[in-house]
CSV table of C-alpha atoms in Angstrom, one decimal:
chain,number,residue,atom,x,y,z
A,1,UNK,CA,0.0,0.0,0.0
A,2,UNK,CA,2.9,2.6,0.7
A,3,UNK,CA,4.9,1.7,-2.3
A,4,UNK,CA,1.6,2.2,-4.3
A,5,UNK,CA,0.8,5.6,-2.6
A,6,UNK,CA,4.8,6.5,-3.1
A,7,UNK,CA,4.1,5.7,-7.1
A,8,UNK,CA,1.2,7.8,-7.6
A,9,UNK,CA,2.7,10.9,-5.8
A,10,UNK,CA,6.1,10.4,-7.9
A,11,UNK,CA,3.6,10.4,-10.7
A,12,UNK,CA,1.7,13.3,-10.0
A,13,UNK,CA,5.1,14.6,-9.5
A,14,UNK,CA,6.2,14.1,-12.5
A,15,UNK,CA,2.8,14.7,-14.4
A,16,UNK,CA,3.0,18.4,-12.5
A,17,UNK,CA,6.6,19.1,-14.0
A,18,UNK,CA,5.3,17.9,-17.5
A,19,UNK,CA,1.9,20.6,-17.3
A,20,UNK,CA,4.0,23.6,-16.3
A,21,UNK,CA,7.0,22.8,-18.6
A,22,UNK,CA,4.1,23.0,-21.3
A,23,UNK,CA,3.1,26.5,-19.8
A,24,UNK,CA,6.4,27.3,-20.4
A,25,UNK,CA,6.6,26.6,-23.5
A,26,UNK,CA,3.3,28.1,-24.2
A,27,UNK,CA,3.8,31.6,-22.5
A,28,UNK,CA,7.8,31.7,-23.5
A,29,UNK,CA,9.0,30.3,-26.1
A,30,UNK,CA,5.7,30.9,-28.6
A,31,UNK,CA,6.4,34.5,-27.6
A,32,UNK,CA,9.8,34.3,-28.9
A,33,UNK,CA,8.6,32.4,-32.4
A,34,UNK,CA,6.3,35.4,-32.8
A,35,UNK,CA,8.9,38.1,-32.3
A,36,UNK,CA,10.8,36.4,-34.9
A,37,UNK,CA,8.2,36.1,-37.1
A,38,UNK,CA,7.5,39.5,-36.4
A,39,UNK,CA,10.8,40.9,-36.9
A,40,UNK,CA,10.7,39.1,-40.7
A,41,UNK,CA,7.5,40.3,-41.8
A,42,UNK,CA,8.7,44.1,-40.4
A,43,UNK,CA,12.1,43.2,-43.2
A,44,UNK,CA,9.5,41.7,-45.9
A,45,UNK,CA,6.8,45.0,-45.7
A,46,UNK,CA,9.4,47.5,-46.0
A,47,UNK,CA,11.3,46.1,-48.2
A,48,UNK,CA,8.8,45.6,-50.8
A,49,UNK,CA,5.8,48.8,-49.7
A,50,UNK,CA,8.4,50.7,-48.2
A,51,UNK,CA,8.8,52.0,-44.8
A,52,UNK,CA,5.4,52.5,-42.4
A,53,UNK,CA,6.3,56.5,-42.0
A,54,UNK,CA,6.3,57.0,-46.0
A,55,UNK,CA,2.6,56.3,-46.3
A,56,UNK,CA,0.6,58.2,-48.3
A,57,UNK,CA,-2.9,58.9,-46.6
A,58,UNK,CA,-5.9,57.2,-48.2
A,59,UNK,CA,-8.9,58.8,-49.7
A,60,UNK,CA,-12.5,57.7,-49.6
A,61,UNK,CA,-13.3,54.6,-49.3
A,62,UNK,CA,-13.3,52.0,-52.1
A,63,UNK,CA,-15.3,49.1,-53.5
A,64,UNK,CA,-14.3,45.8,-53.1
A,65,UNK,CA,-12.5,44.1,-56.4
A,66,UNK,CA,-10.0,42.1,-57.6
A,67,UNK,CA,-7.0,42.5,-55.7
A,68,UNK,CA,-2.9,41.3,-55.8
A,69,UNK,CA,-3.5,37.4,-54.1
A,70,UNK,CA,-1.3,37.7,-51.2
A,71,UNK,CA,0.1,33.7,-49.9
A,72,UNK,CA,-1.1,32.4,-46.9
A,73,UNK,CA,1.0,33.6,-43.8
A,74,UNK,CA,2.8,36.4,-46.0
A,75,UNK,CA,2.6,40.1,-44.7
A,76,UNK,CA,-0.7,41.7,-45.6
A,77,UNK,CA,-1.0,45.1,-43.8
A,78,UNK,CA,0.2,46.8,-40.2
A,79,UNK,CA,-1.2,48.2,-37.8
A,80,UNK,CA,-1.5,50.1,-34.9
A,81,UNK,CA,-3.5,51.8,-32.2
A,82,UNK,CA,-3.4,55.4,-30.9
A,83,UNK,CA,-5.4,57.4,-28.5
A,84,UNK,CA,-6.4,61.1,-29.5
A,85,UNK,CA,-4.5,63.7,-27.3
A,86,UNK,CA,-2.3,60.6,-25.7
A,87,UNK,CA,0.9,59.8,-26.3
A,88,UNK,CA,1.1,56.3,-24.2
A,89,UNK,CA,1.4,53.4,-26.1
A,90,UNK,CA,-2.1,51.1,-26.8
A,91,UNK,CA,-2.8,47.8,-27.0
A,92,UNK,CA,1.0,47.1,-28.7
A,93,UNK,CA,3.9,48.8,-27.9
A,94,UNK,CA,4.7,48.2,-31.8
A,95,UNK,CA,3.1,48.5,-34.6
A,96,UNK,CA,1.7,44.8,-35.2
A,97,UNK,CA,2.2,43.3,-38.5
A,98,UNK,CA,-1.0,41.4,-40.2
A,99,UNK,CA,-0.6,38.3,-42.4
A,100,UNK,CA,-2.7,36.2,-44.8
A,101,UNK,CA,-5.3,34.1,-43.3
A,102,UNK,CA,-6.7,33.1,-40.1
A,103,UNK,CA,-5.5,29.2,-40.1
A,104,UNK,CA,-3.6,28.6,-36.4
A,105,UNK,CA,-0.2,28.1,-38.3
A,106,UNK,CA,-1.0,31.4,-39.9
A,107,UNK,CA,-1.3,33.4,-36.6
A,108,UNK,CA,1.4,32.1,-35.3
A,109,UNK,CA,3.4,34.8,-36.8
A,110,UNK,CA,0.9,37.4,-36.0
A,111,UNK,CA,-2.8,38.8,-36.4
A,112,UNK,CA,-4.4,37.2,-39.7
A,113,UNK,CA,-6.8,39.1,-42.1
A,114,UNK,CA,-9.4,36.7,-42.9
A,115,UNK,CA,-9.3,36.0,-46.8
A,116,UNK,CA,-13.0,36.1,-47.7
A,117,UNK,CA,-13.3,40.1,-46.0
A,118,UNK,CA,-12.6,43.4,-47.0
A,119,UNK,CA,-9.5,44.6,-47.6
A,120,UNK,CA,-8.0,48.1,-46.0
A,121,UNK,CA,-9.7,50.8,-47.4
A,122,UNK,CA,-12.4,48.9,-48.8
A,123,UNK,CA,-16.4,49.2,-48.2
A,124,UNK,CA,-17.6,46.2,-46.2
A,125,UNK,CA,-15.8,44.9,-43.4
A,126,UNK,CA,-11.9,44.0,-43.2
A,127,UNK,CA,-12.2,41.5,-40.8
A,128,UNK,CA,-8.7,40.3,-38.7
A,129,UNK,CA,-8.1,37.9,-36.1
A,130,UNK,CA,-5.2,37.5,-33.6
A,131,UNK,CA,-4.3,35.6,-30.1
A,132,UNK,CA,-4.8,37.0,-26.8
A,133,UNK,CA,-2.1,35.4,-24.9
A,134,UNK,CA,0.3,32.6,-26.4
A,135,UNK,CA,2.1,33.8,-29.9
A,136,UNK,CA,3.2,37.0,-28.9
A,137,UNK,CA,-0.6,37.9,-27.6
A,138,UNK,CA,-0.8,40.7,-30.0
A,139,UNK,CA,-4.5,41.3,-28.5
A,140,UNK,CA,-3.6,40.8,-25.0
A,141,UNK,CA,-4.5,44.4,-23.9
A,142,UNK,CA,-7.3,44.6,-27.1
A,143,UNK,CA,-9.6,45.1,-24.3
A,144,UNK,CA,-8.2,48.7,-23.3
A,145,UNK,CA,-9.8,50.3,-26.3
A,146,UNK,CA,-12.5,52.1,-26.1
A,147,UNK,CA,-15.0,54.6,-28.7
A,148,UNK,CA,-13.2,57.5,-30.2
A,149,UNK,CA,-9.6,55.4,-30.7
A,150,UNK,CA,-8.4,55.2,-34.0
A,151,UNK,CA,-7.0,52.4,-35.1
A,152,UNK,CA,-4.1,53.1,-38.0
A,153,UNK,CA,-3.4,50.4,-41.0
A,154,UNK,CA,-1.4,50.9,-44.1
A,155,UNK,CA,-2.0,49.0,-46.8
A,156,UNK,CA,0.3,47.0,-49.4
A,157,UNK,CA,0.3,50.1,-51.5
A,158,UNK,CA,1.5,52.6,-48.9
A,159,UNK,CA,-1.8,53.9,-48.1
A,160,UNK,CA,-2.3,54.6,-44.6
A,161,UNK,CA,-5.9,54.1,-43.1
A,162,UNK,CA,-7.6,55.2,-39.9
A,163,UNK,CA,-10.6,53.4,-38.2
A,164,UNK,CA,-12.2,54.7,-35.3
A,165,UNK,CA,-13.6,52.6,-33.2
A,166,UNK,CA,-17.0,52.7,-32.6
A,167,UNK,CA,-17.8,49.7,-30.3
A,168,UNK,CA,-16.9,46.2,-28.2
A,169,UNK,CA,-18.7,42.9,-27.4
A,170,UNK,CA,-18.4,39.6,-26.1
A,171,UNK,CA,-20.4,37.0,-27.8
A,172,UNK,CA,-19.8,33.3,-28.7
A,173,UNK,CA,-17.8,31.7,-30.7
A,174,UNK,CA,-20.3,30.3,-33.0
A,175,UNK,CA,-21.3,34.2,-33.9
A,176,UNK,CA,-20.1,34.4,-37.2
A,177,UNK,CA,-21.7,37.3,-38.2
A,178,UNK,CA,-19.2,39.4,-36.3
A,179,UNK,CA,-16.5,39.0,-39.5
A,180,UNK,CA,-19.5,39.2,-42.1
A,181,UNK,CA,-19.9,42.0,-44.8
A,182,UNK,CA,-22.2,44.5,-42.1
A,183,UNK,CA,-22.0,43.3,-38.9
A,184,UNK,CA,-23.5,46.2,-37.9
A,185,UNK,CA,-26.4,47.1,-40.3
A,186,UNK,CA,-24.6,49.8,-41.4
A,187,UNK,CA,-25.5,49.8,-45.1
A,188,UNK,CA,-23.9,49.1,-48.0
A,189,UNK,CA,-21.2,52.1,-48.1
A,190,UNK,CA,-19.5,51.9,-44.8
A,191,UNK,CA,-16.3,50.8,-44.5
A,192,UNK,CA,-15.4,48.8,-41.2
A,193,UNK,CA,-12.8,47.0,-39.4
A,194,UNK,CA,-13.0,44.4,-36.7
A,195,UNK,CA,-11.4,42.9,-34.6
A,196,UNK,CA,-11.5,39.2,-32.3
A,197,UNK,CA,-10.0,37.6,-30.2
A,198,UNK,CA,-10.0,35.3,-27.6
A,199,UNK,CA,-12.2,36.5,-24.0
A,200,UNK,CA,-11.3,35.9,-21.4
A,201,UNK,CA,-7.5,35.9,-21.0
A,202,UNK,CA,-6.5,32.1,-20.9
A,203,UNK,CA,-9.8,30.7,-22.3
A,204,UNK,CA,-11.4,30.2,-25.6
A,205,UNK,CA,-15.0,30.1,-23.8
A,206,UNK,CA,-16.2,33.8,-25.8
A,207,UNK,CA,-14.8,36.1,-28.2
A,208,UNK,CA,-13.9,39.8,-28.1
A,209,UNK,CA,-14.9,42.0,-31.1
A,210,UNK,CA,-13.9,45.5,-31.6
A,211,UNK,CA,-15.7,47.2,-34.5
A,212,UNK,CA,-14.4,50.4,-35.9
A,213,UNK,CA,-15.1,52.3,-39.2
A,214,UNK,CA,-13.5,54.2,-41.4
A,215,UNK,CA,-12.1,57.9,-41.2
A,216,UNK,CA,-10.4,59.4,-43.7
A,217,UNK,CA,-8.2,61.0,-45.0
A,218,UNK,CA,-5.4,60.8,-42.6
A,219,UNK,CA,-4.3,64.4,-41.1
């Protein structure tokens, strides 16, 4: 009987060491495989567009057509958040740097803009997606913004975008609607962003949606 109870608590031992090596790993090092990635697409976008402070401010919105394909997990946009009449950093210390799709390979290397949406500047809805805490947690702090932010994105053709940000929720996961053409019954001539992620911190149980639209030109 005592050699069995000895087992079990070596096991649980061992089975404890095993869970928060896993955390670890989790918390750590997918941190450091996202700052990597990060750093890459940073190299890949400016080589190409150009760099972030050269951006040309965009004009009115535009319909939705045939556009450049962009390859899964290749840089598609950045972006950033600002505060009017703040200087503090929001949400991401630095500017965050979108990819192609919305597969979990994908956003390992950052927030993905879901293929089927809008793009930057376009009427309808430019949907994007992005983790909360492992990968770099890119939306970890999502939850600070509030109406009246703006968030800035410039595009693959140097145009630089602003959204204001009109509203959060929580729902479900199963609400879909969230990343469809109007989530918001707008109408057919708005241009919006959102925004989800994971809600709470540490759990997949809901989803946070941050819905902004667009407010051009830049100043």
């Amino acid at each position: 009987m005592l050699r069995a109870i000895r087992v079990l608590g070596w096991s649980l031992i061992g089975l404890g060491v095993l869970i928060l090596l896993y955390l670890v790993y989790l918390l750590f090092f997918t941190n450091l495989q996202t700052q990597r990635a990060q750093a890459e697409l940073l190299e890949q976008f400016e080589l190409e567009y150009g760099p972030l402070e050269e951006a040309l401010p965009g004009e009115e919105p535009v319909a939705q057509g045939p556009r450049e394909p962009v390859d899964p997990g290749d840089a598609y946009a950045a972006m950033w958040f600002e505060r009017p009449g703040s200087d503090e950093p929001l949400v991401h210390a630095d500017p965050l740097f979108l990819v192609e799709g919305v597969s979990l390979p994908v956003l390992r290397n950052g927030p993905g803009h879901y293929p089927e949406s809008a793009g930057p500047g376009e009427i309808g809805n430019f949907a994007v997606a992005g983790h909360r805490t492992t990968y770099g947690a890119p939306f970890y702090h999502l939850d600070d913004v509030v109406a009246g932010d703006e968030i800035h994105v410039v595009d693959r053709e140097r145009r630089e975008w602003v959204y204001v940000v009109r509203e959060t929720r929580i729902v479900s996961p199963g609400d879909v609607w969230v990343v469809g053409p109007d989530p918001l019954g707008a109408g057919g001539d708005t241009a919006l962003l959102t925004l989800t992620t994971c809600h709470p911190r540490f759990s997949a149980r809901q989803r946070l949606v941050v819905f902004a639209e667009l407010a051009t030109p830049v100043a």
